[in-house]
Amino acid sequence: MGVTKTENYTEAQVELSKMIKVLGHPARIAILQSIIKANSCICGDLATEIGLAQSTISQHLKELKSVRLIQGTIEGTSMCYCINQENWHKLKNELLVLFNSANIDESACC
Amino acid sequence: MGVTKTENYTEAQVELSKMIKVLGHPARIAILQSIIKANSCICGDLATEIGLAQSTISQHLKELKSVRLIQGTIEGTSMCYCINQENWHKLKNELLVLFNSANIDESACC
DNA sequence: ACTAATAATCGTAATATTGCGATATATAAA
DNA sequence: TTTATATATCGCAATATTACGATTATTAGT
């Protein structure tokens, strides 16, 4: 069908996977790294920097905004984006819970 | 187009996003949590546990295998899956690099 | 008010993903 | 060998994603 059966999962599983999914595209990784590198808001030179059309970058930014990994404010005629620290850390912590829950000791059987 | 322009990105960005992308589905989160919870390989009762068709679960397992987050060995008539500790930690560390690179101090301007 | 610059949205085409049933494959048990 | 059980693969339909150009706001400067 192509539609995810969200009713099969816990709210936490759906929410976490939704956040992760947004991270799962090289353009959005590149955008985030670029924002982080600038250490503050950078604006629409992302398009030329990354090599995608302006509308495409705008769409990726929208997705990053939709899960609140970034936030933007109007800065004159441009937009100023930066990491949403609160949600950034929330996601980081949830990922750590997941990744740390796998036992290190080699009880693995395969 | 629908096709990601991988030539725009670094190898690292492509590889990382590919791994993350596989994590970005609730069924695959549920599968991983289930495997982790059992602390060792569990087999195909994942289908009934999660509530998807056997073929669908098999496909998700294939994707998790394709990025080597899990590995499986034949165990009689069933398959025995567990976390690939090496790649699990590798991904964890790469995620930490990304998440820690965002400065905590509120130099944020928006 | 007019113009320039920037970003968001719309419409569209190409491709990818999700999920299922049916089938094929492989091993264990009888 | 036959049968049962478990998993993988194939083919398909429905939907989602990615990317672009064109258009539409929105704000700054003239």
CSV table of C-alpha atoms (C1' of nucleotides) in Angstrom, one decimal:
chain,number,residue,atom,x,y,z
A,1,MET,CA,0.0,0.0,0.0
A,2,GLY,CA,2.8,2.5,0.8
A,3,VAL,CA,1.2,3.8,4.0
A,4,THR,CA,2.7,3.1,7.3
A,5,LYS,CA,0.4,1.4,9.8
A,6,THR,CA,1.0,3.7,12.7
A,7,GLU,CA,-1.7,2.1,14.8
A,8,ASN,CA,0.6,-0.9,15.3
A,9,TYR,CA,3.2,1.1,17.3
A,10,THR,CA,3.5,3.0,20.5
A,11,GLU,CA,3.3,6.8,20.4
A,12,ALA,CA,7.0,6.9,21.3
A,13,GLN,CA,8.0,4.7,18.5
A,14,VAL,CA,6.0,6.7,16.0
A,15,GLU,CA,7.4,10.0,17.3
A,16,LEU,CA,11.0,8.9,17.4
A,17,SER,CA,10.9,7.3,14.0
A,18,LYS,CA,9.3,10.5,12.6
A,19,MET,CA,12.2,12.6,13.9
A,20,ILE,CA,14.8,10.2,12.7
A,21,LYS,CA,13.2,10.0,9.3
A,22,VAL,CA,13.7,13.7,8.8
A,23,LEU,CA,17.4,13.2,9.6
A,24,GLY,CA,17.6,10.4,7.0
A,25,HIS,CA,18.5,12.5,4.0
A,26,PRO,CA,21.9,13.8,3.0
A,27,ALA,CA,20.6,17.2,2.1
A,28,ARG,CA,19.1,17.6,5.6
A,29,ILE,CA,22.3,16.4,7.2
A,30,ALA,CA,24.2,18.9,5.1
A,31,ILE,CA,21.8,21.7,6.1
A,32,LEU,CA,22.1,20.9,9.7
A,33,GLN,CA,25.9,20.7,9.6
A,34,SER,CA,26.0,24.0,7.8
A,35,ILE,CA,23.8,25.6,10.3
A,36,ILE,CA,25.8,24.2,13.2
A,37,LYS,CA,29.1,25.2,11.5
A,38,ALA,CA,27.9,28.8,11.2
A,39,ASN,CA,27.1,28.5,14.8
A,40,SER,CA,24.1,30.7,14.3
A,41,CYS,CA,21.5,31.3,11.7
A,42,ILE,CA,22.5,31.1,8.1
A,43,CYS,CA,20.0,31.9,5.4
A,44,GLY,CA,19.4,31.0,1.9
A,45,ASP,CA,22.9,30.6,0.5
A,46,LEU,CA,22.3,27.0,1.5
A,47,ALA,CA,21.0,26.5,-1.9
A,48,THR,CA,24.2,27.4,-3.7
A,49,GLU,CA,26.3,25.9,-0.9
A,50,ILE,CA,24.6,22.5,-1.2
A,51,GLY,CA,23.8,22.6,-4.9
A,52,LEU,CA,20.0,22.2,-4.9
A,53,ALA,CA,17.3,24.5,-6.1
A,54,GLN,CA,16.1,27.1,-3.7
A,55,SER,CA,12.6,25.6,-3.6
A,56,THR,CA,14.1,22.2,-2.8
A,57,ILE,CA,16.1,23.6,0.1
A,58,SER,CA,13.1,25.4,1.3
A,59,GLN,CA,11.2,22.1,1.3
A,60,HIS,CA,13.9,20.4,3.4
A,61,LEU,CA,13.9,23.3,5.8
A,62,LYS,CA,10.2,22.9,6.2
A,63,GLU,CA,10.6,19.3,7.1
A,64,LEU,CA,13.3,20.1,9.6
A,65,LYS,CA,11.0,22.8,11.1
A,66,SER,CA,8.0,20.4,11.1
A,67,VAL,CA,9.8,18.2,13.7
A,68,ARG,CA,11.2,21.3,15.4
A,69,LEU,CA,14.8,20.4,14.9
A,70,ILE,CA,15.4,23.9,13.6
A,71,GLN,CA,13.6,27.2,14.0
A,72,GLY,CA,13.6,30.3,12.0
A,73,THR,CA,12.9,34.0,12.4
A,74,ILE,CA,12.6,36.7,9.8
A,75,GLU,CA,15.8,38.7,9.4
A,76,GLY,CA,15.0,41.5,7.1
A,77,THR,CA,14.4,40.1,3.7
A,78,SER,CA,15.8,36.7,4.6
A,79,MET,CA,15.2,33.9,7.0
A,80,CYS,CA,17.4,33.1,9.9
A,81,TYR,CA,17.6,29.4,10.9
A,82,CYS,CA,19.2,27.8,13.8
A,83,ILE,CA,19.1,24.6,15.8
A,84,ASN,CA,16.2,24.2,18.3
A,85,GLN,CA,18.4,23.3,21.2
A,86,GLU,CA,15.6,21.9,23.3
A,87,ASN,CA,14.4,19.4,20.7
A,88,TRP,CA,17.9,18.7,19.5
A,89,HIS,CA,18.8,17.5,23.0
A,90,LYS,CA,15.5,15.7,23.4
A,91,LEU,CA,16.2,13.7,20.3
A,92,LYS,CA,19.8,13.1,21.2
A,93,ASN,CA,18.7,11.7,24.6
A,94,GLU,CA,16.1,9.4,23.0
A,95,LEU,CA,18.7,8.1,20.6
A,96,LEU,CA,21.0,7.5,23.4
A,97,VAL,CA,18.4,5.5,25.3
A,98,LEU,CA,17.9,3.4,22.2
A,99,PHE,CA,21.5,2.9,21.4
A,100,ASN,CA,22.5,2.2,25.0
A,101,SER,CA,19.8,-0.3,25.5
A,102,ALA,CA,21.7,-2.8,23.4
A,103,ASN,CA,23.9,-4.8,25.7
A,104,ILE,CA,27.6,-4.4,25.1
A,105,ASP,CA,28.5,-7.8,26.5
A,106,GLU,CA,28.7,-10.4,23.8
A,107,SER,CA,25.6,-12.4,24.7
A,108,ALA,CA,25.0,-12.1,21.0
A,109,CYS,CA,24.3,-15.5,19.5
A,110,CYS,CA,24.9,-14.7,15.8
B,1,MET,CA,12.5,13.4,-10.1
B,2,GLY,CA,12.4,11.7,-6.7
B,3,VAL,CA,16.0,10.6,-6.8
B,4,THR,CA,18.5,12.0,-4.3
B,5,LYS,CA,21.4,13.8,-5.8
B,6,THR,CA,24.1,12.0,-3.9
B,7,GLU,CA,26.9,13.6,-5.9
B,8,ASN,CA,26.2,16.8,-4.0
B,9,TYR,CA,27.3,15.4,-0.7
B,10,THR,CA,30.3,14.0,1.0
B,11,GLU,CA,30.7,10.2,1.4
B,12,ALA,CA,30.2,10.6,5.1
B,13,GLN,CA,26.9,12.5,4.7
B,14,VAL,CA,25.6,9.9,2.3
B,15,GLU,CA,26.6,7.0,4.5
B,16,LEU,CA,25.3,8.5,7.7
B,17,SER,CA,22.0,9.5,6.2
B,18,LYS,CA,21.6,6.1,4.7
B,19,MET,CA,22.0,4.4,8.1
B,20,ILE,CA,19.7,6.9,9.8
B,21,LYS,CA,17.1,6.5,7.1
B,22,VAL,CA,16.7,2.8,7.9
B,23,LEU,CA,16.1,3.7,11.5
B,24,GLY,CA,13.4,6.1,10.4
B,25,HIS,CA,10.4,3.8,10.4
B,26,PRO,CA,8.4,2.7,13.4
B,27,ALA,CA,8.4,-0.9,12.4
B,28,ARG,CA,12.1,-1.0,12.3
B,29,ILE,CA,12.4,0.8,15.6
B,30,ALA,CA,10.0,-1.8,17.0
B,31,ILE,CA,12.0,-4.6,15.5
B,32,LEU,CA,15.2,-3.3,17.0
B,33,GLN,CA,13.7,-2.8,20.4
B,34,SER,CA,12.3,-6.3,20.3
B,35,ILE,CA,15.6,-7.8,19.4
B,36,ILE,CA,17.4,-5.8,22.1
B,37,LYS,CA,14.7,-6.7,24.7
B,38,ALA,CA,15.2,-10.4,24.0
B,39,ASN,CA,18.9,-9.7,24.5
B,40,SER,CA,19.7,-12.2,21.8
B,41,CYS,CA,18.3,-13.4,18.6
B,42,ILE,CA,14.6,-13.6,18.2
B,43,CYS,CA,13.0,-15.0,15.2
B,44,GLY,CA,9.9,-14.6,13.2
B,45,ASP,CA,7.4,-14.1,15.9
B,46,LEU,CA,8.1,-10.5,15.2
B,47,ALA,CA,5.3,-10.6,12.6
B,48,THR,CA,2.6,-11.4,15.2
B,49,GLU,CA,4.3,-9.3,17.8
B,50,ILE,CA,4.3,-6.2,15.7
B,51,GLY,CA,1.2,-6.9,13.6
B,52,LEU,CA,2.6,-6.9,10.1
B,53,ALA,CA,2.6,-9.6,7.4
B,54,GLN,CA,5.5,-12.0,7.5
B,55,SER,CA,6.8,-10.8,4.2
B,56,THR,CA,6.7,-7.2,5.3
B,57,ILE,CA,8.7,-8.0,8.4
B,58,SER,CA,11.2,-9.9,6.3
B,59,GLN,CA,11.6,-6.9,4.1
B,60,HIS,CA,12.3,-4.6,7.1
B,61,LEU,CA,14.8,-7.1,8.4
B,62,LYS,CA,16.5,-7.1,5.0
B,63,GLU,CA,16.9,-3.3,5.2
B,64,LEU,CA,18.3,-3.4,8.7
B,65,LYS,CA,20.7,-6.1,7.5
B,66,SER,CA,21.6,-4.1,4.4
B,67,VAL,CA,23.2,-1.4,6.6
B,68,ARG,CA,24.5,-4.0,9.0
B,69,LEU,CA,22.7,-2.9,12.0
B,70,ILE,CA,21.6,-6.4,12.6
B,71,GLN,CA,22.9,-9.8,11.5
B,72,GLY,CA,21.3,-13.2,11.3
B,73,THR,CA,22.3,-16.8,11.3
B,74,ILE,CA,20.3,-19.9,10.4
B,75,GLU,CA,19.0,-21.6,13.5
B,76,GLY,CA,17.4,-24.8,12.4
B,77,THR,CA,14.3,-23.8,10.4
B,78,SER,CA,14.3,-20.2,11.6
B,79,MET,CA,16.5,-17.2,11.5
B,80,CYS,CA,18.3,-15.8,14.5
B,81,TYR,CA,18.8,-12.0,14.4
B,82,CYS,CA,20.7,-9.8,16.7
B,83,ILE,CA,22.3,-6.4,16.8
B,84,ASN,CA,25.6,-6.0,15.0
B,85,GLN,CA,27.5,-4.5,17.9
B,86,GLU,CA,30.3,-3.1,15.8
B,87,ASN,CA,28.1,-1.1,13.5
B,88,TRP,CA,25.6,-0.3,16.2
B,89,HIS,CA,28.4,1.5,18.1
B,90,LYS,CA,29.8,3.1,15.0
B,91,LEU,CA,26.5,4.7,14.2
B,92,LYS,CA,26.0,5.7,17.8
B,93,ASN,CA,29.3,7.5,17.8
B,94,GLU,CA,28.6,9.2,14.5
B,95,LEU,CA,25.3,10.4,15.8
B,96,LEU,CA,27.0,11.7,18.9
B,97,VAL,CA,29.5,13.6,16.8
B,98,LEU,CA,26.6,15.3,15.0
B,99,PHE,CA,24.5,16.0,18.0
B,100,ASN,CA,27.4,17.2,20.1
B,101,SER,CA,28.6,19.5,17.4
B,102,ALA,CA,25.7,21.9,18.0
B,103,ASN,CA,26.9,24.4,20.6
B,104,ILE,CA,25.1,24.3,23.8
B,105,ASP,CA,25.7,27.9,24.7
B,106,GLU,CA,22.8,30.0,23.6
B,107,SER,CA,24.5,31.8,20.8
B,108,ALA,CA,21.3,31.0,19.0
B,109,CYS,CA,19.9,34.1,17.4
B,110,CYS,CA,16.4,32.9,16.7
C,1,DA,C1',4.1,53.4,-5.2
C,2,DC,C1',7.9,50.8,-7.5
C,3,DT,C1',11.7,47.6,-7.7
C,4,DA,C1',14.8,44.2,-6.0
C,5,DA,C1',15.8,40.4,-3.2
C,6,DT,C1',14.5,36.5,-0.5
C,7,DA,C1',11.8,32.7,0.8
C,8,DA,C1',7.5,29.9,0.6
C,9,DT,C1',4.1,27.5,-2.0
C,10,DC,C1',2.1,25.2,-6.0
C,11,DG,C1',2.0,21.9,-9.6
C,12,DT,C1',4.2,18.3,-11.8
C,13,DA,C1',7.2,14.4,-13.0
C,14,DA,C1',10.2,10.8,-11.6
C,15,DT,C1',11.3,7.6,-8.4
C,16,DA,C1',11.1,5.3,-3.8
C,17,DT,C1',8.8,3.1,0.0
C,18,DT,C1',5.3,0.4,2.3
C,19,DG,C1',2.6,-3.5,2.6
C,20,DC,C1',0.4,-7.6,1.1
C,21,DG,C1',-0.6,-12.2,-1.0
C,22,DA,C1',1.4,-15.7,-3.5
C,23,DT,C1',5.2,-18.3,-4.4
C,24,DA,C1',9.7,-20.2,-3.8
C,25,DT,C1',13.3,-22.0,-0.9
C,26,DA,C1',15.3,-24.4,2.9
C,27,DT,C1',15.6,-27.1,7.0
C,28,DA,C1',13.5,-30.4,10.5
C,29,DA,C1',10.8,-34.0,11.6
C,30,DA,C1',8.0,-38.0,10.5
D,1,DT,C1',10.6,-39.2,0.5
D,2,DT,C1',6.9,-36.6,2.3
D,3,DT,C1',5.2,-33.1,5.3
D,4,DA,C1',5.4,-29.2,8.2
D,5,DT,C1',7.4,-24.9,9.5
D,6,DA,C1',9.9,-20.8,8.8
D,7,DT,C1',11.9,-17.3,5.9
D,8,DA,C1',12.9,-15.0,1.6
D,9,DT,C1',11.6,-13.2,-2.8
D,10,DC,C1',8.4,-11.7,-6.5
D,11,DG,C1',4.8,-8.9,-8.3
D,12,DC,C1',1.7,-5.6,-7.5
D,13,DA,C1',-1.0,-1.5,-5.9
D,14,DA,C1',-1.2,2.6,-3.1
D,15,DT,C1',1.1,6.2,-1.3
D,16,DA,C1',5.2,9.1,-0.1
D,17,DT,C1',9.4,11.5,-1.3
D,18,DT,C1',12.5,14.2,-4.0
D,19,DA,C1',13.5,17.8,-7.1
D,20,DC,C1',12.5,21.4,-10.2
D,21,DG,C1',10.5,25.6,-12.4
D,22,DA,C1',7.1,28.9,-12.0
D,23,DT,C1',4.5,31.6,-9.1
D,24,DT,C1',3.3,34.0,-5.1
D,25,DA,C1',4.0,36.5,-0.9
D,26,DT,C1',6.9,39.5,2.0
D,27,DT,C1',10.2,42.9,3.3
D,28,DA,C1',13.9,46.6,2.2
D,29,DG,C1',15.3,50.1,-0.3
D,30,DT,C1',14.5,53.8,-3.8
